[in-house]
Coordinates of C-alpha atoms in Angstrom, one line a residue:
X81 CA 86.5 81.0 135.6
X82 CA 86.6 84.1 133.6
X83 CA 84.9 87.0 134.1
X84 CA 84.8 89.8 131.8
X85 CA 84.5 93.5 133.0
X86 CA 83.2 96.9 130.9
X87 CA 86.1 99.0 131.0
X88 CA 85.1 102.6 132.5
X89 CA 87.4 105.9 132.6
X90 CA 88.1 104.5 136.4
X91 CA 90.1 101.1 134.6
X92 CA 92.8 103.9 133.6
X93 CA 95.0 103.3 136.4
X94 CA 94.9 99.8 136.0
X95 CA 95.5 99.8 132.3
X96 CA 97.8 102.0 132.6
X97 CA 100.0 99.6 135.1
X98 CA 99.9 96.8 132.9
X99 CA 100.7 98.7 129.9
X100 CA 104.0 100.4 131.5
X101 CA 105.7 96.5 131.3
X102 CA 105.7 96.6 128.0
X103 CA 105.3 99.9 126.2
X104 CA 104.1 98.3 123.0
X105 CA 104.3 100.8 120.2
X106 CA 101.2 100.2 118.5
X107 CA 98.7 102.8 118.7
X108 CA 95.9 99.8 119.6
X109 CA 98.1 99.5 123.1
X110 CA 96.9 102.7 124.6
X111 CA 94.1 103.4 127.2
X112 CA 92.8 106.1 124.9
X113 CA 91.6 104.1 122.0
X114 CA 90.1 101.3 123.9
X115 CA 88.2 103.4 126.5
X116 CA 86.8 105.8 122.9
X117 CA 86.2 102.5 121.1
X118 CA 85.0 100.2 124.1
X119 CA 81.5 100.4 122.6
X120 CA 82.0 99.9 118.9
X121 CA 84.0 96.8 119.5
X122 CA 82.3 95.5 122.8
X123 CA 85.8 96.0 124.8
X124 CA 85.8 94.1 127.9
X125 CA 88.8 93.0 130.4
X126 CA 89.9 90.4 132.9
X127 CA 93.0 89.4 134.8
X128 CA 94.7 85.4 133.8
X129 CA 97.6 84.5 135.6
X130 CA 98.3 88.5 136.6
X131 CA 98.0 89.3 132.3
X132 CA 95.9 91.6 131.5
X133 CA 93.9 90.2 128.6
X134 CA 91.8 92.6 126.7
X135 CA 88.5 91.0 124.8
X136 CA 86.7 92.6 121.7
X137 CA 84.0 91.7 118.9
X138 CA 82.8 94.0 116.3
X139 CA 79.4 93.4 115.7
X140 CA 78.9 90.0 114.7
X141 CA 82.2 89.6 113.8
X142 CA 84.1 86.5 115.0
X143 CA 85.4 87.5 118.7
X144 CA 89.3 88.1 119.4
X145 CA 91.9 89.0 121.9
X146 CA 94.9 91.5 121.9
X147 CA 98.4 90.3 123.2
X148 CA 97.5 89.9 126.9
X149 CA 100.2 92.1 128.9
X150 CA 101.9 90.6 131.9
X151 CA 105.1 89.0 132.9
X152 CA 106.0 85.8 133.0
X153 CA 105.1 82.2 131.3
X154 CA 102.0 83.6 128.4
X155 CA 101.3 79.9 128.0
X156 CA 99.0 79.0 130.5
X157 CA 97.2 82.4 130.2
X158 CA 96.9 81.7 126.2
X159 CA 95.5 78.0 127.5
X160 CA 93.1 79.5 129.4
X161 CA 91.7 81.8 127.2
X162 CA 91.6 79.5 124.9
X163 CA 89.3 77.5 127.1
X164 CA 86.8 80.4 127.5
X165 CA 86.6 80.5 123.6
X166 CA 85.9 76.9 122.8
X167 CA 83.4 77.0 125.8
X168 CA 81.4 79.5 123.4
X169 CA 81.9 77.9 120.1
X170 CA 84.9 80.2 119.2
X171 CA 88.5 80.0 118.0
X172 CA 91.1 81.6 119.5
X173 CA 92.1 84.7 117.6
X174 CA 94.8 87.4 118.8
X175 CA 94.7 90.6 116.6
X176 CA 97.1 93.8 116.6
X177 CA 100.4 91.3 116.9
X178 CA 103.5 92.5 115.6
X179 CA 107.1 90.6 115.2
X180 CA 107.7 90.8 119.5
X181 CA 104.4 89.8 120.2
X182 CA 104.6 86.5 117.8
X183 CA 108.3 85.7 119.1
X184 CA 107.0 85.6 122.3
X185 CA 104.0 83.5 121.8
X186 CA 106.7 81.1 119.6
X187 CA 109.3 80.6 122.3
X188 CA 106.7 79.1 124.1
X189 CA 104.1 77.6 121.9
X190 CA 105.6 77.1 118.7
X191 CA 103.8 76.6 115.7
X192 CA 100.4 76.0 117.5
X193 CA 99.4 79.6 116.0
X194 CA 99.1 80.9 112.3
X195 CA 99.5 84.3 111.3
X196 CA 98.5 86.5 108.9
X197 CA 99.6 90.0 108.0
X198 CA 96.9 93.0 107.9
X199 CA 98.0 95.2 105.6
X200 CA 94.5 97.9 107.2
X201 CA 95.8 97.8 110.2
X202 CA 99.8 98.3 110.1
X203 CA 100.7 102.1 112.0
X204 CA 102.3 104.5 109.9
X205 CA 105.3 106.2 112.1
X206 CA 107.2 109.5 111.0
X207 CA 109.9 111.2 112.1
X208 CA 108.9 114.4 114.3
X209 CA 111.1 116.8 113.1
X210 CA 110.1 116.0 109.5
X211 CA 106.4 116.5 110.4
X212 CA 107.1 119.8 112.3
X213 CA 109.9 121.6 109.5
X214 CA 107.9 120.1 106.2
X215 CA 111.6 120.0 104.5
X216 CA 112.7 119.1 101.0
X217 CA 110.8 118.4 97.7
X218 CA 108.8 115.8 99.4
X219 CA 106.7 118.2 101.5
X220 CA 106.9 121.1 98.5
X221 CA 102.7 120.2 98.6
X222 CA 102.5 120.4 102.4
X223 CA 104.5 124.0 102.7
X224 CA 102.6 125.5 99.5
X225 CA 99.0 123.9 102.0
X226 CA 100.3 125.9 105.0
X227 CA 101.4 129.2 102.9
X228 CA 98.3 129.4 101.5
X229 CA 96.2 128.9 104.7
X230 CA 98.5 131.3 106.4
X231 CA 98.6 134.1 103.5
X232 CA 94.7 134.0 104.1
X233 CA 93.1 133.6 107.5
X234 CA 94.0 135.3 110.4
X235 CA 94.4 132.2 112.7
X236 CA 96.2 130.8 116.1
X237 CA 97.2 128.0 117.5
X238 CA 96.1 126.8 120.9
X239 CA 96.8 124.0 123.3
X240 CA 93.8 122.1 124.3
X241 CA 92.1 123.1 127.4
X242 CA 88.7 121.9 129.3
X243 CA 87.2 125.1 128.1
X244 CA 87.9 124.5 124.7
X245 CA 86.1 120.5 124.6
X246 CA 82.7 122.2 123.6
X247 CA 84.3 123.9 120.6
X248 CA 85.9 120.5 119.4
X249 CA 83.2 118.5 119.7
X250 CA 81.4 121.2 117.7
X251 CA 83.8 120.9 114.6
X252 CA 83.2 116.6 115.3
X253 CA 79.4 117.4 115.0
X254 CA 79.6 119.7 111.7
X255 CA 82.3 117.8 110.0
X256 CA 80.4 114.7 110.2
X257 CA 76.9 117.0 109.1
X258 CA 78.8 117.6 106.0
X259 CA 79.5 113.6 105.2
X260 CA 76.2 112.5 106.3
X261 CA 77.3 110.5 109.3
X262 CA 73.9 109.2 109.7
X263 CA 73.7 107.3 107.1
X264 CA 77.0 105.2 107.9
X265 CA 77.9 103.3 110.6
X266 CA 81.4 103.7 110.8
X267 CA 81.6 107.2 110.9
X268 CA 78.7 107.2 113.3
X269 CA 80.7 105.1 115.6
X270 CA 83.5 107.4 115.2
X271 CA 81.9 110.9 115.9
X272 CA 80.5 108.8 119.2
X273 CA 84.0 108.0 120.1
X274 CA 86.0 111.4 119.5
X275 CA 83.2 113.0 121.9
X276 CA 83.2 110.7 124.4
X277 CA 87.3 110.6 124.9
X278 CA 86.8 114.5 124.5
X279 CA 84.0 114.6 127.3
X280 CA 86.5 112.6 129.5
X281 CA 89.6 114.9 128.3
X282 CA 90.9 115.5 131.9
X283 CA 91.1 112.0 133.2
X284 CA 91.9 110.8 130.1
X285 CA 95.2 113.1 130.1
X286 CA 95.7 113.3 126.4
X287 CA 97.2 116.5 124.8
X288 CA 95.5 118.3 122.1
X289 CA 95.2 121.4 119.9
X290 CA 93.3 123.7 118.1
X291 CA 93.5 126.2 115.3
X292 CA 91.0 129.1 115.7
X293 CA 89.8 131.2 112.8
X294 CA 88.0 134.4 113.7
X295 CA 87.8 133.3 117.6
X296 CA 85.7 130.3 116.1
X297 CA 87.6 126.2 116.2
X298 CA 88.0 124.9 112.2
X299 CA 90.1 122.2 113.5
X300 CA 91.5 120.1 116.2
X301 CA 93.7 117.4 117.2
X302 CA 94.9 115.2 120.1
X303 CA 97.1 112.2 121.6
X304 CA 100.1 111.4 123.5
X305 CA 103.1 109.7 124.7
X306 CA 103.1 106.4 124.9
X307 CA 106.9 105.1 124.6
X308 CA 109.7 106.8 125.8
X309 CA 110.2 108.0 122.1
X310 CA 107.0 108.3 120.4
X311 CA 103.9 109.9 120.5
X312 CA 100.6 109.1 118.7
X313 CA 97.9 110.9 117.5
X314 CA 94.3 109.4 118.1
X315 CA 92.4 112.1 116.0
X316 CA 92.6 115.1 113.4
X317 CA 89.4 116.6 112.1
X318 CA 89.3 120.2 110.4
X319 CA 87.0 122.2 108.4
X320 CA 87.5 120.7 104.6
X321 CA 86.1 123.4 103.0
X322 CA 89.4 126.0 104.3
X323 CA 92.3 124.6 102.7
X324 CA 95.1 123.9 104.7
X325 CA 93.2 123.4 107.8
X326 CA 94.6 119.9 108.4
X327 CA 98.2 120.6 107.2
X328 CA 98.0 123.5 109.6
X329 CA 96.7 121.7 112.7
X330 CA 99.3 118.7 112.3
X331 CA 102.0 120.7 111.9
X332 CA 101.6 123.0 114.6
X333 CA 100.1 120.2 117.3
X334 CA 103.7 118.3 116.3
X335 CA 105.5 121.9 116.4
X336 CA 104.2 122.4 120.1
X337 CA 103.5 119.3 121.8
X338 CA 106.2 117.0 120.4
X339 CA 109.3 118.7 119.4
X340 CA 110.7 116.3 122.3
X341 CA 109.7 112.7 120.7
X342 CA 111.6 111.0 117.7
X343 CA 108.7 109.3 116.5
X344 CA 105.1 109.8 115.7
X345 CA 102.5 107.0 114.9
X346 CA 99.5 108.2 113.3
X347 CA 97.9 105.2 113.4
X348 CA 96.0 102.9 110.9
X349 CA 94.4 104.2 107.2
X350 CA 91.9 101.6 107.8
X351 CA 92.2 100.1 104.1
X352 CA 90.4 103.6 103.1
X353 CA 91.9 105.1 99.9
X354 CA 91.8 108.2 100.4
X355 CA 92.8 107.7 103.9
X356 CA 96.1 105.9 102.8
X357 CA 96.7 107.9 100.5
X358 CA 96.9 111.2 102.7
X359 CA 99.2 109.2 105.2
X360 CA 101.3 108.3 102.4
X361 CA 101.6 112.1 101.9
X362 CA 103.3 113.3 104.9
X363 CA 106.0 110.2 103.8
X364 CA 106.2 107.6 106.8
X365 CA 109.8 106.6 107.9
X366 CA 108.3 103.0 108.3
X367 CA 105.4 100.8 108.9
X368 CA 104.7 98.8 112.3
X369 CA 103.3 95.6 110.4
X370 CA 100.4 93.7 112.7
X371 CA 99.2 90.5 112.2
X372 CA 96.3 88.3 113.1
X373 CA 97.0 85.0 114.8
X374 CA 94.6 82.2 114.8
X375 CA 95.2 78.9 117.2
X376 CA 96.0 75.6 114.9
X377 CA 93.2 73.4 115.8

């Protein structure tokens, strides 16, 4: 019989264990984002078969699973999940897959899944040292951001401490003031979640940064390692209206917190123009392409 369980900051160890077998490089695959998004998508857990197999449903959206994470034979955990889904109505869906995942689900239950790419939802991944030097004509924009920010503010870079948490969830508070958070959902549901992984910063264990202006924060930043050769970065919020605040505050959070990682996955654009197009920007060395599986009935 499955049970589900809330996760809480105290699931971290065991998350943690589970994802160490497999060191997926998909920013959906860390502790972080499901413990700041375990309310917006109704994230619950259980154990199958010694998987750990993660549940979510956003809103009245159909329900789904990600990859369950475990060792040996996925079959009969994939059965028995599928069990608990028909037993409420549901299909089986597995979201966030990429090529690894579905090979694995293949070798041992082929063509009993169909999958579908979501083109929202693939990471973008850069190479660190081009996000840290900004070199060549492709970044001319990103240098001429920073020179300008630099040439007129009187600013510093620090790493993100516990005393600091207040300041940043200041900036999360104004920035979303400025966009009107309250009247959409989303972005609602996304101020909630940068200041409750903010409020839980130590346990959590996440590096950040922040640029102060005048001894006040206009922007800040955090993530972490998550593969022995990437890093990703959960969050980036500035003060729009000083230009070259965000240029500044990724390229000095890269410069000083992961100079020692090849890669760096700033997740998803979500499907939001102007979101895609600023990751487009900063010219990603690839995409990590997910996919949605659903079981064949």
């Amino acid at each position: 019989m499955i049970e589900l369980k809330d996760i809480t900051i105290d699931s971290k160890e065991l998350f943690d264990k589970y994802l160490a077998l497999k060191k997926y490089e998909i920013s959906d695959m860390t502790f972080t984002n499901l413990f700041m998004w375990r309310k917006s998508y109704n994230i619950k857990y259980t154990l199958v078969e010694d998987y750990l197999c993660i549940f979510a449903q956003y809103e009245k959206n159909p329900p789904f699973i990600l990859m369950p994470i475990g060792e040996g034979q996925i079959s009969p955990v994939l059965e028995k999940v599928n069990a608990y889904f028909e037993s409420r109505g549901n299909n089986l869906v597995i979201k966030s897959l990429i090529k690894g995942m579905m090979e694995e689900i293949e070798k041992e239950m082929p063509s009993k899944f169909e999958y579908k790419a979501d083109r929202s939802t693939f990471d973008y991944v850069y190479d660190s040292s081009d996000l840290i030097h900004l070199e060549g004509k492709k970044y001319h924009s990103k240098r001429n951001h920073i020179n300008k920010f630099v040439s007129g503010y009187d600013y510093t870079y620090y790493p993100l401490t516990s005393d600091l948490i207040d300041d940043c969830i200041k900036v999360a508070e104004e920035w979303c003031a400025k966009r009107n958070c309250a009247e959409s959902k989303g972005l609602e549901q996304e101020k909630s979640a940068i200041i409750d992984a903010l409020n839980h910063f130590e346990k959590l264990a996440f590096k950040g940064g922040v640029i102060k202006v005048a001894d006040k924060v206009i922007a800040f930043t955090y993530g972490e390692q998550f593969t022995d050769d990437m890093a990703v970065i959960h969050v980036e919020k500035a003060d729009a209206d000083i230009p070259g605040a965000y240029t500044i505050i990724n390229q000095k959070f890269c410069e000083n917190e992961w100079s020692n990682v090849k890669y760096i996955n700033r997740e998803e654009d979500l499907g939001i123009p102007g979101l895609r197009k600023a990751k487009q920007s900063y010219k990603p060395v690839r995409l990590i392409e997910k996919y949605t599986g659903i079981l064949v009935k």
